[in-house]
Tab-separated table of C-alpha atoms in Angstrom:
chain	number	residue	atom	x	y	z
A	1	UNK	CA	-0.301	-0.141	0.077
A	2	UNK	CA	1.474	3.273	-1.027
A	3	UNK	CA	1.886	5.543	2.162
A	4	UNK	CA	0.653	9.024	2.440
A	5	UNK	CA	4.038	10.738	3.579
A	6	UNK	CA	3.577	13.450	5.905
A	7	UNK	CA	4.399	16.954	4.996
A	8	UNK	CA	7.855	18.461	6.710
A	9	UNK	CA	7.770	20.650	9.460
A	10	UNK	CA	8.890	24.043	7.188
A	11	UNK	CA	5.586	23.504	5.985
A	12	UNK	CA	3.495	22.350	8.358
A	13	UNK	CA	4.345	25.634	10.408
A	14	UNK	CA	3.346	27.599	7.607
A	15	UNK	CA	-0.671	26.689	8.748
A	16	UNK	CA	-2.822	28.623	10.653
A	17	UNK	CA	-4.549	25.969	12.718
A	18	UNK	CA	-4.880	25.502	16.550
A	19	UNK	CA	-1.850	22.702	16.140
A	20	UNK	CA	0.552	25.468	14.836
A	21	UNK	CA	-0.338	28.300	16.604
A	22	UNK	CA	-0.855	27.608	20.039
A	23	UNK	CA	2.923	26.906	20.862
A	24	UNK	CA	6.243	28.060	20.624
A	25	UNK	CA	8.022	27.556	17.562
A	26	UNK	CA	10.645	25.163	19.206
A	27	UNK	CA	8.059	23.363	20.746
A	28	UNK	CA	6.783	19.747	18.675
A	29	UNK	CA	2.918	19.720	18.903
A	30	UNK	CA	1.679	16.074	19.387
A	31	UNK	CA	-2.239	17.302	21.299
A	32	UNK	CA	-4.175	18.819	18.604
A	33	UNK	CA	-6.348	15.859	16.580
A	34	UNK	CA	-5.026	17.023	13.841
A	35	UNK	CA	-2.729	15.273	10.972
A	36	UNK	CA	0.280	16.285	9.397
A	37	UNK	CA	-0.808	14.281	6.048
A	38	UNK	CA	-1.638	16.704	2.812
A	39	UNK	CA	-4.856	17.189	2.218
A	40	UNK	CA	-6.618	14.635	0.166
A	41	UNK	CA	-6.453	15.785	-3.157
A	42	UNK	CA	-10.375	14.828	-4.427
A	43	UNK	CA	-10.878	17.181	-1.554
A	44	UNK	CA	-8.263	20.101	-2.614
A	45	UNK	CA	-9.826	19.900	-6.140
A	46	UNK	CA	-13.578	20.206	-4.989
A	47	UNK	CA	-12.873	22.457	-2.735
A	48	UNK	CA	-11.147	24.899	-5.563
A	49	UNK	CA	-13.736	24.487	-7.841
A	50	UNK	CA	-15.881	25.860	-5.320
A	51	UNK	CA	-13.945	28.963	-4.952
A	52	UNK	CA	-13.326	29.137	-8.831
A	53	UNK	CA	-17.702	29.256	-9.117
A	54	UNK	CA	-17.717	31.468	-5.944
A	55	UNK	CA	-19.983	28.958	-4.080
A	56	UNK	CA	-19.636	30.332	-0.796
A	57	UNK	CA	-23.715	30.242	0.373
A	58	UNK	CA	-25.454	28.721	2.216
A	59	UNK	CA	-25.905	24.425	2.093
A	60	UNK	CA	-28.772	23.189	0.488
A	61	UNK	CA	-29.880	20.331	3.111
A	62	UNK	CA	-28.572	17.461	4.349
A	63	UNK	CA	-29.253	15.748	1.238
A	64	UNK	CA	-26.514	15.590	-0.727
A	65	UNK	CA	-23.632	14.407	2.242
A	66	UNK	CA	-26.134	12.251	3.647
A	67	UNK	CA	-26.169	10.071	-0.045
A	68	UNK	CA	-22.671	10.478	0.145
A	69	UNK	CA	-22.247	9.435	3.614
A	70	UNK	CA	-24.587	5.920	2.231
A	71	UNK	CA	-21.943	4.912	-0.211
A	72	UNK	CA	-19.070	5.469	2.015
A	73	UNK	CA	-21.170	4.022	4.558
A	74	UNK	CA	-22.213	0.850	2.410
A	75	UNK	CA	-18.180	0.070	1.291
A	76	UNK	CA	-16.293	0.830	3.553
A	77	UNK	CA	-18.003	0.816	6.817
A	78	UNK	CA	-20.516	-2.380	6.764
A	79	UNK	CA	-23.334	0.465	7.618
A	80	UNK	CA	-26.627	0.456	6.143
A	81	UNK	CA	-27.707	4.364	6.024
A	82	UNK	CA	-30.973	5.991	5.224
A	83	UNK	CA	-30.657	9.191	3.805
A	84	UNK	CA	-33.795	10.159	4.711
A	85	UNK	CA	-32.834	9.944	8.042
A	86	UNK	CA	-29.820	12.121	8.295
A	87	UNK	CA	-29.634	15.254	9.357
A	88	UNK	CA	-26.175	17.988	9.157
A	89	UNK	CA	-25.080	19.945	11.647
A	90	UNK	CA	-21.363	21.788	12.089
A	91	UNK	CA	-19.620	19.251	14.026
A	92	UNK	CA	-19.840	16.008	15.999
A	93	UNK	CA	-20.040	18.152	19.390
A	94	UNK	CA	-22.377	19.759	18.203
A	95	UNK	CA	-24.804	17.310	17.053
A	96	UNK	CA	-23.753	15.558	20.516
A	97	UNK	CA	-25.410	18.134	22.417
A	98	UNK	CA	-28.477	18.958	20.164
A	99	UNK	CA	-29.344	14.816	20.382
A	100	UNK	CA	-29.061	14.845	24.124
A	101	UNK	CA	-31.354	17.802	24.660
A	102	UNK	CA	-34.082	16.241	23.191
A	103	UNK	CA	-33.174	13.123	25.269
A	104	UNK	CA	-32.974	14.508	28.829
A	105	UNK	CA	-33.934	17.098	31.292
A	106	UNK	CA	-32.381	19.256	33.088
A	107	UNK	CA	-30.143	17.704	35.674
A	108	UNK	CA	-30.496	13.824	34.494
A	109	UNK	CA	-27.842	11.725	34.814
A	110	UNK	CA	-25.363	11.101	31.904
A	111	UNK	CA	-22.995	8.117	31.118
A	112	UNK	CA	-19.338	9.044	30.246
A	113	UNK	CA	-16.098	6.779	30.398
A	114	UNK	CA	-13.115	7.757	31.188
A	115	UNK	CA	-10.618	8.330	30.152
A	116	UNK	CA	-12.242	9.971	28.058
A	117	UNK	CA	-12.155	12.746	24.871
A	118	UNK	CA	-12.060	15.600	27.628
A	119	UNK	CA	-14.841	17.701	25.994
A	120	UNK	CA	-17.541	15.021	26.246
A	121	UNK	CA	-17.532	16.485	29.921
A	122	UNK	CA	-18.571	19.808	28.495
A	123	UNK	CA	-21.273	18.705	26.241
A	124	UNK	CA	-23.230	16.652	28.613
A	125	UNK	CA	-23.391	20.402	30.510
A	126	UNK	CA	-23.968	22.635	27.560
A	127	UNK	CA	-26.834	20.406	27.624
A	128	UNK	CA	-27.904	20.582	30.667
A	129	UNK	CA	-26.789	16.923	32.180
A	130	UNK	CA	-25.038	15.635	35.452
A	131	UNK	CA	-22.317	13.789	34.535
A	132	UNK	CA	-22.122	10.163	35.356
A	133	UNK	CA	-18.924	8.476	35.171
A	134	UNK	CA	-18.506	4.666	34.786
A	135	UNK	CA	-14.316	4.506	33.750
A	136	UNK	CA	-13.551	1.939	31.162
A	137	UNK	CA	-12.403	-1.622	32.576
A	138	UNK	CA	-9.233	-2.728	32.148
A	139	UNK	CA	-6.270	-1.274	31.056
A	140	UNK	CA	-2.824	-0.595	29.385
A	141	UNK	CA	-1.543	-4.420	30.171
A	142	UNK	CA	-4.657	-6.444	29.560
A	143	UNK	CA	-6.622	-4.131	27.308
A	144	UNK	CA	-9.225	-2.216	27.966
A	145	UNK	CA	-13.607	-2.846	27.735
A	146	UNK	CA	-16.268	-0.916	28.551
A	147	UNK	CA	-17.730	-1.667	31.954
A	148	UNK	CA	-20.989	-3.058	31.004
A	149	UNK	CA	-22.190	-3.933	34.688
A	150	UNK	CA	-21.506	-0.393	35.943
A	151	UNK	CA	-23.407	1.375	32.805
A	152	UNK	CA	-26.322	-0.950	33.874
A	153	UNK	CA	-26.092	-0.051	37.538
A	154	UNK	CA	-26.012	3.704	36.425
A	155	UNK	CA	-28.924	3.500	34.248
A	156	UNK	CA	-30.874	1.796	36.907
A	157	UNK	CA	-29.999	4.659	39.144
A	158	UNK	CA	-31.534	7.120	37.238
A	159	UNK	CA	-28.675	7.669	33.794
A	160	UNK	CA	-31.112	8.677	31.117
A	161	UNK	CA	-28.714	8.310	28.170
A	162	UNK	CA	-24.905	7.636	27.751
A	163	UNK	CA	-22.479	9.149	25.092
A	164	UNK	CA	-20.674	6.028	23.375
A	165	UNK	CA	-17.121	6.908	21.815
A	166	UNK	CA	-16.836	4.297	19.573
A	167	UNK	CA	-13.902	3.670	18.443
A	168	UNK	CA	-12.762	5.037	21.975
A	169	UNK	CA	-10.418	8.397	22.295
A	170	UNK	CA	-8.182	8.308	23.694
A	171	UNK	CA	-6.709	4.459	24.130
A	172	UNK	CA	-7.655	3.365	20.789
A	173	UNK	CA	-10.435	0.298	21.682
A	174	UNK	CA	-12.371	-0.634	18.968
A	175	UNK	CA	-15.560	-2.210	21.147
A	176	UNK	CA	-16.369	-5.541	20.090
A	177	UNK	CA	-19.882	-6.554	18.369
A	178	UNK	CA	-20.473	-8.375	21.164
A	179	UNK	CA	-19.801	-5.635	23.462
A	180	UNK	CA	-21.946	-3.498	21.481
A	181	UNK	CA	-24.997	-5.712	21.393
A	182	UNK	CA	-25.108	-5.709	25.562
A	183	UNK	CA	-24.789	-2.180	25.716
A	184	UNK	CA	-27.798	-2.015	23.376
A	185	UNK	CA	-29.424	-4.669	25.276
A	186	UNK	CA	-29.060	-2.376	28.554
A	187	UNK	CA	-30.320	0.700	27.566
A	188	UNK	CA	-33.295	-1.315	25.883
A	189	UNK	CA	-33.742	-2.659	28.797
A	190	UNK	CA	-33.715	0.804	30.723
A	191	UNK	CA	-35.669	2.176	27.822
A	192	UNK	CA	-32.496	5.052	27.700
A	193	UNK	CA	-30.790	6.154	24.018
A	194	UNK	CA	-27.136	5.878	23.757
A	195	UNK	CA	-25.474	8.781	21.555
A	196	UNK	CA	-22.635	7.354	19.991
A	197	UNK	CA	-19.568	9.142	18.338
A	198	UNK	CA	-18.970	7.610	15.626
A	199	UNK	CA	-15.774	9.793	14.274
A	200	UNK	CA	-13.260	7.880	14.177
A	201	UNK	CA	-14.520	4.903	13.163
A	202	UNK	CA	-13.036	5.087	9.267
A	203	UNK	CA	-9.283	5.421	11.149
A	204	UNK	CA	-9.658	1.903	12.288
A	205	UNK	CA	-7.089	-0.442	11.584
A	206	UNK	CA	-7.947	-3.659	8.976
A	207	UNK	CA	-7.427	-6.317	11.279
A	208	UNK	CA	-9.791	-4.210	14.067
A	209	UNK	CA	-12.531	-2.984	11.677
A	210	UNK	CA	-15.012	-0.968	14.228
A	211	UNK	CA	-18.718	-2.132	14.308
A	212	UNK	CA	-21.563	0.986	13.682
A	213	UNK	CA	-23.607	0.945	16.821
A	214	UNK	CA	-26.659	0.916	14.778
A	215	UNK	CA	-25.451	-1.740	13.172
A	216	UNK	CA	-25.040	-4.340	15.977
A	217	UNK	CA	-28.817	-4.781	16.970
A	218	UNK	CA	-32.404	-4.104	16.678
A	219	UNK	CA	-32.138	-2.813	19.711
A	220	UNK	CA	-29.061	-0.631	19.244
A	221	UNK	CA	-31.426	1.059	16.153
A	222	UNK	CA	-33.826	1.360	18.378
A	223	UNK	CA	-31.983	2.960	21.676
A	224	UNK	CA	-29.057	4.560	19.867
A	225	UNK	CA	-28.446	8.004	17.746
A	226	UNK	CA	-25.371	8.115	15.397
A	227	UNK	CA	-22.422	11.047	15.226
A	228	UNK	CA	-19.986	11.310	12.500
A	229	UNK	CA	-18.047	13.424	10.281
A	230	UNK	CA	-15.394	13.039	7.636
A	231	UNK	CA	-13.476	15.501	9.793
A	232	UNK	CA	-11.138	13.547	11.634
A	233	UNK	CA	-10.877	10.568	9.099
A	234	UNK	CA	-9.964	13.486	6.168
A	235	UNK	CA	-8.517	16.166	8.321
A	236	UNK	CA	-10.734	18.495	7.706
A	237	UNK	CA	-12.110	19.531	11.283
A	238	UNK	CA	-11.905	22.956	10.497
A	239	UNK	CA	-14.458	23.049	7.414
A	240	UNK	CA	-17.444	22.127	9.846
A	241	UNK	CA	-19.569	19.663	8.648
A	242	UNK	CA	-20.857	16.443	10.533
A	243	UNK	CA	-23.767	14.255	10.503
A	244	UNK	CA	-26.708	12.940	12.775
A	245	UNK	CA	-27.475	8.964	12.095
A	246	UNK	CA	-30.929	7.470	12.993
A	247	UNK	CA	-31.707	4.045	11.975
A	248	UNK	CA	-35.043	3.491	13.238
A	249	UNK	CA	-38.542	5.186	13.414
A	250	UNK	CA	-38.000	5.908	17.341
A	251	UNK	CA	-34.452	7.374	16.932
A	252	UNK	CA	-36.040	9.108	13.747
A	253	UNK	CA	-38.553	11.177	15.939
A	254	UNK	CA	-35.673	12.620	18.241
A	255	UNK	CA	-33.597	13.557	14.774
A	256	UNK	CA	-36.773	15.607	13.192
A	257	UNK	CA	-37.344	16.979	16.827
A	258	UNK	CA	-34.108	18.856	16.356
A	259	UNK	CA	-34.174	22.552	16.026
A	260	UNK	CA	-34.603	23.582	11.781
A	261	UNK	CA	-31.207	25.831	12.716
A	262	UNK	CA	-29.193	23.000	13.603
A	263	UNK	CA	-28.944	21.677	9.833
A	264	UNK	CA	-28.403	25.131	9.082
A	265	UNK	CA	-24.852	25.270	10.929
A	266	UNK	CA	-23.668	23.108	8.042
A	267	UNK	CA	-20.537	24.984	6.311
A	268	UNK	CA	-20.921	24.803	3.009
A	269	UNK	CA	-17.142	24.145	2.367
A	270	UNK	CA	-17.641	21.288	4.746
A	271	UNK	CA	-20.536	19.839	2.562
A	272	UNK	CA	-18.316	20.257	-0.269
A	273	UNK	CA	-14.958	19.010	1.424
A	274	UNK	CA	-17.614	15.811	3.036
A	275	UNK	CA	-19.048	14.732	-0.018
A	276	UNK	CA	-15.718	14.557	-1.925
A	277	UNK	CA	-14.314	12.608	0.779
A	278	UNK	CA	-16.537	10.183	0.533
A	279	UNK	CA	-16.974	9.364	-2.849
A	280	UNK	CA	-13.074	9.603	-3.635
A	281	UNK	CA	-11.154	9.915	-0.784
A	282	UNK	CA	-10.939	5.984	-0.524
A	283	UNK	CA	-7.527	5.835	-2.080
A	284	UNK	CA	-6.019	8.706	0.125
A	285	UNK	CA	-7.562	7.160	3.204
A	286	UNK	CA	-5.475	4.165	2.863
A	287	UNK	CA	-2.701	5.175	2.245
A	288	UNK	CA	-3.166	7.321	5.541
A	289	UNK	CA	-3.916	4.324	7.432
A	290	UNK	CA	-0.880	2.720	5.900
A	291	UNK	CA	1.270	5.437	7.502
A	292	UNK	CA	-0.489	5.508	10.908
A	293	UNK	CA	0.166	1.896	11.142
A	294	UNK	CA	3.524	2.253	10.534
A	295	UNK	CA	3.841	4.946	12.798
A	296	UNK	CA	1.875	3.119	15.802
A	297	UNK	CA	4.640	0.548	15.942
A	298	UNK	CA	7.406	3.035	15.607
A	299	UNK	CA	6.304	4.291	18.558
A	300	UNK	CA	6.408	0.871	20.279
A	301	UNK	CA	9.498	0.517	19.405
A	302	UNK	CA	10.940	3.746	20.332
A	303	UNK	CA	8.936	3.888	23.417
A	304	UNK	CA	10.643	0.310	24.307
A	305	UNK	CA	14.579	1.855	23.105
A	306	UNK	CA	14.256	5.350	24.874
A	307	UNK	CA	11.620	4.914	27.739
A	308	UNK	CA	11.002	1.294	28.580
A	309	UNK	CA	9.112	2.807	31.786
A	310	UNK	CA	6.490	4.640	29.456
A	311	UNK	CA	3.308	2.146	29.239
A	312	UNK	CA	1.726	2.076	25.783
A	313	UNK	CA	-0.981	-0.372	24.417
A	314	UNK	CA	-1.183	0.316	20.011
A	315	UNK	CA	-4.621	1.360	19.571
A	316	UNK	CA	-6.861	-0.299	17.296
A	317	UNK	CA	-7.904	2.516	15.790
A	318	UNK	CA	-6.811	6.514	14.861
A	319	UNK	CA	-3.919	8.243	15.660
A	320	UNK	CA	-4.134	8.898	19.275
A	321	UNK	CA	-1.763	7.013	21.609
A	322	UNK	CA	-2.395	6.801	25.770
A	323	UNK	CA	0.800	6.935	27.438
A	324	UNK	CA	1.246	5.818	31.134
A	325	UNK	CA	4.247	8.456	31.607
A	326	UNK	CA	4.073	7.663	35.957
A	327	UNK	CA	7.195	6.243	36.167
A	328	UNK	CA	9.165	9.090	35.274
A	329	UNK	CA	7.721	10.568	38.195
A	330	UNK	CA	6.559	14.066	36.264
A	331	UNK	CA	3.286	14.094	38.449
A	332	UNK	CA	-0.248	14.043	38.024
A	333	UNK	CA	-0.140	15.790	34.888
A	334	UNK	CA	3.697	15.109	32.727
A	335	UNK	CA	2.639	16.526	29.837
A	336	UNK	CA	3.315	20.280	31.900
A	337	UNK	CA	6.604	18.776	32.558
A	338	UNK	CA	7.230	17.730	28.489
A	339	UNK	CA	6.508	20.780	27.488
A	340	UNK	CA	8.548	23.147	29.839
A	341	UNK	CA	11.507	20.274	29.865
A	342	UNK	CA	11.457	18.879	26.764
A	343	UNK	CA	9.658	21.346	24.509
A	344	UNK	CA	7.250	18.710	23.208
A	345	UNK	CA	3.559	19.500	23.889
A	346	UNK	CA	1.227	16.478	25.285
A	347	UNK	CA	-2.505	16.626	26.390
A	348	UNK	CA	-2.207	15.836	29.864
A	349	UNK	CA	-4.413	12.911	31.003
A	350	UNK	CA	-6.163	14.791	33.980
A	351	UNK	CA	-8.428	16.025	31.141
A	352	UNK	CA	-9.274	12.728	30.257
A	353	UNK	CA	-10.656	11.915	33.760
A	354	UNK	CA	-9.544	13.442	36.930
A	355	UNK	CA	-8.478	10.155	38.539
A	356	UNK	CA	-7.687	7.690	35.992
A	357	UNK	CA	-5.952	10.626	33.847
A	358	UNK	CA	-3.271	10.982	36.333
A	359	UNK	CA	0.199	10.241	35.100
A	360	UNK	CA	-0.752	9.615	31.541
A	361	UNK	CA	-1.022	11.951	28.655
A	362	UNK	CA	-1.838	11.435	24.899
A	363	UNK	CA	0.566	11.886	21.696
A	364	UNK	CA	-1.002	12.302	18.134
A	365	UNK	CA	1.390	10.027	16.037
A	366	UNK	CA	-0.172	11.665	12.894
A	367	UNK	CA	2.822	13.306	11.929
A	368	UNK	CA	6.232	12.101	10.460
A	369	UNK	CA	8.537	9.473	11.475
A	370	UNK	CA	11.065	11.991	11.908
A	371	UNK	CA	8.812	14.221	14.123
A	372	UNK	CA	7.881	10.902	16.359
A	373	UNK	CA	11.378	9.879	16.405
A	374	UNK	CA	12.189	13.388	17.819
A	375	UNK	CA	9.731	13.774	20.551
A	376	UNK	CA	10.592	10.726	22.175
A	377	UNK	CA	14.285	11.493	22.095
A	378	UNK	CA	13.517	14.401	23.343
A	379	UNK	CA	11.374	13.293	26.006
A	380	UNK	CA	13.944	10.258	26.554
A	381	UNK	CA	16.290	13.932	27.391
A	382	UNK	CA	13.716	14.893	29.379
A	383	UNK	CA	13.722	11.863	32.040
A	384	UNK	CA	17.586	13.362	33.154
A	385	UNK	CA	16.403	16.853	34.278
A	386	UNK	CA	16.498	16.537	38.080
A	387	UNK	CA	12.188	16.607	38.950
A	388	UNK	CA	11.440	19.769	40.515
């Protein structure tokens, strides 16, 4: 498989996105979930063509993006999607909030599974909910899993919804079909709804291909609403387009109850880019997946050689590594120490869960092998710096 090489650092530092503007020029920025690969040519061509024809107005509804996603989902994800049951919006986070607003009353409990993508905590409270933490079971050594008994108990105690991350950010878990089916049965038994963030699904590696939540069972379709996008897989998060997907009459009633302006928040450029990605971006995505596979394995080798005390489990999906740095003695938030002493920016573990994130950090390996090698070398050198 032809790999997609990352852009060189001098080119990357001309970008104006968050990853390249939040830190000083001597810092290797590896916290923000942006990839260093060049934009897929079909997406670039579609956007250039839109500029050429001054196509900068409002989007023409959800149907064009939904129909493009229908084909992509069927061929690459094994997911049967009805375009009539899709509403677009600006991004996955916004979609999660708007769906939760339809599901809960102020103060209702919403389950999240730390360590978890930090904005989940804010999204629940923005929607008026109350965080109910059910940490992932297992760990780096034995592997991660959803704590189905804990989730069952949380619903029995009154929680009304759950935000699922499938695949999971930051640990890179692709839950098994059996686990997802078990979650759907629990949701059905308690009459609650799972809001499933599926944005990392297209970035699952071939040996760990993920199962879309709405595909696992009739119970999942009845008691689940999925939110996804081309944003992570095709590195177009700044273009602002996502999809809210229902798979049953019950779930579609939730989608149809969304305020009409939810759809109109979708960016025209986001819609154009998403259509190009879903229809023509497969070859590029295959090359990126091959590059990410190389890097997740390279990271394991680098850590074993340079930082043998750091614990890491190779992720099954995406380009985010969850690292246990506690053996280095860099405190509860080792990312702060790494930034100061190694000039490597990581995302601090406590943001993913105050307890389970202590001593951990998330590293983005969607970069060149050279950048990854330098980052680990810098961290290894910082290990020799006395901790104050």
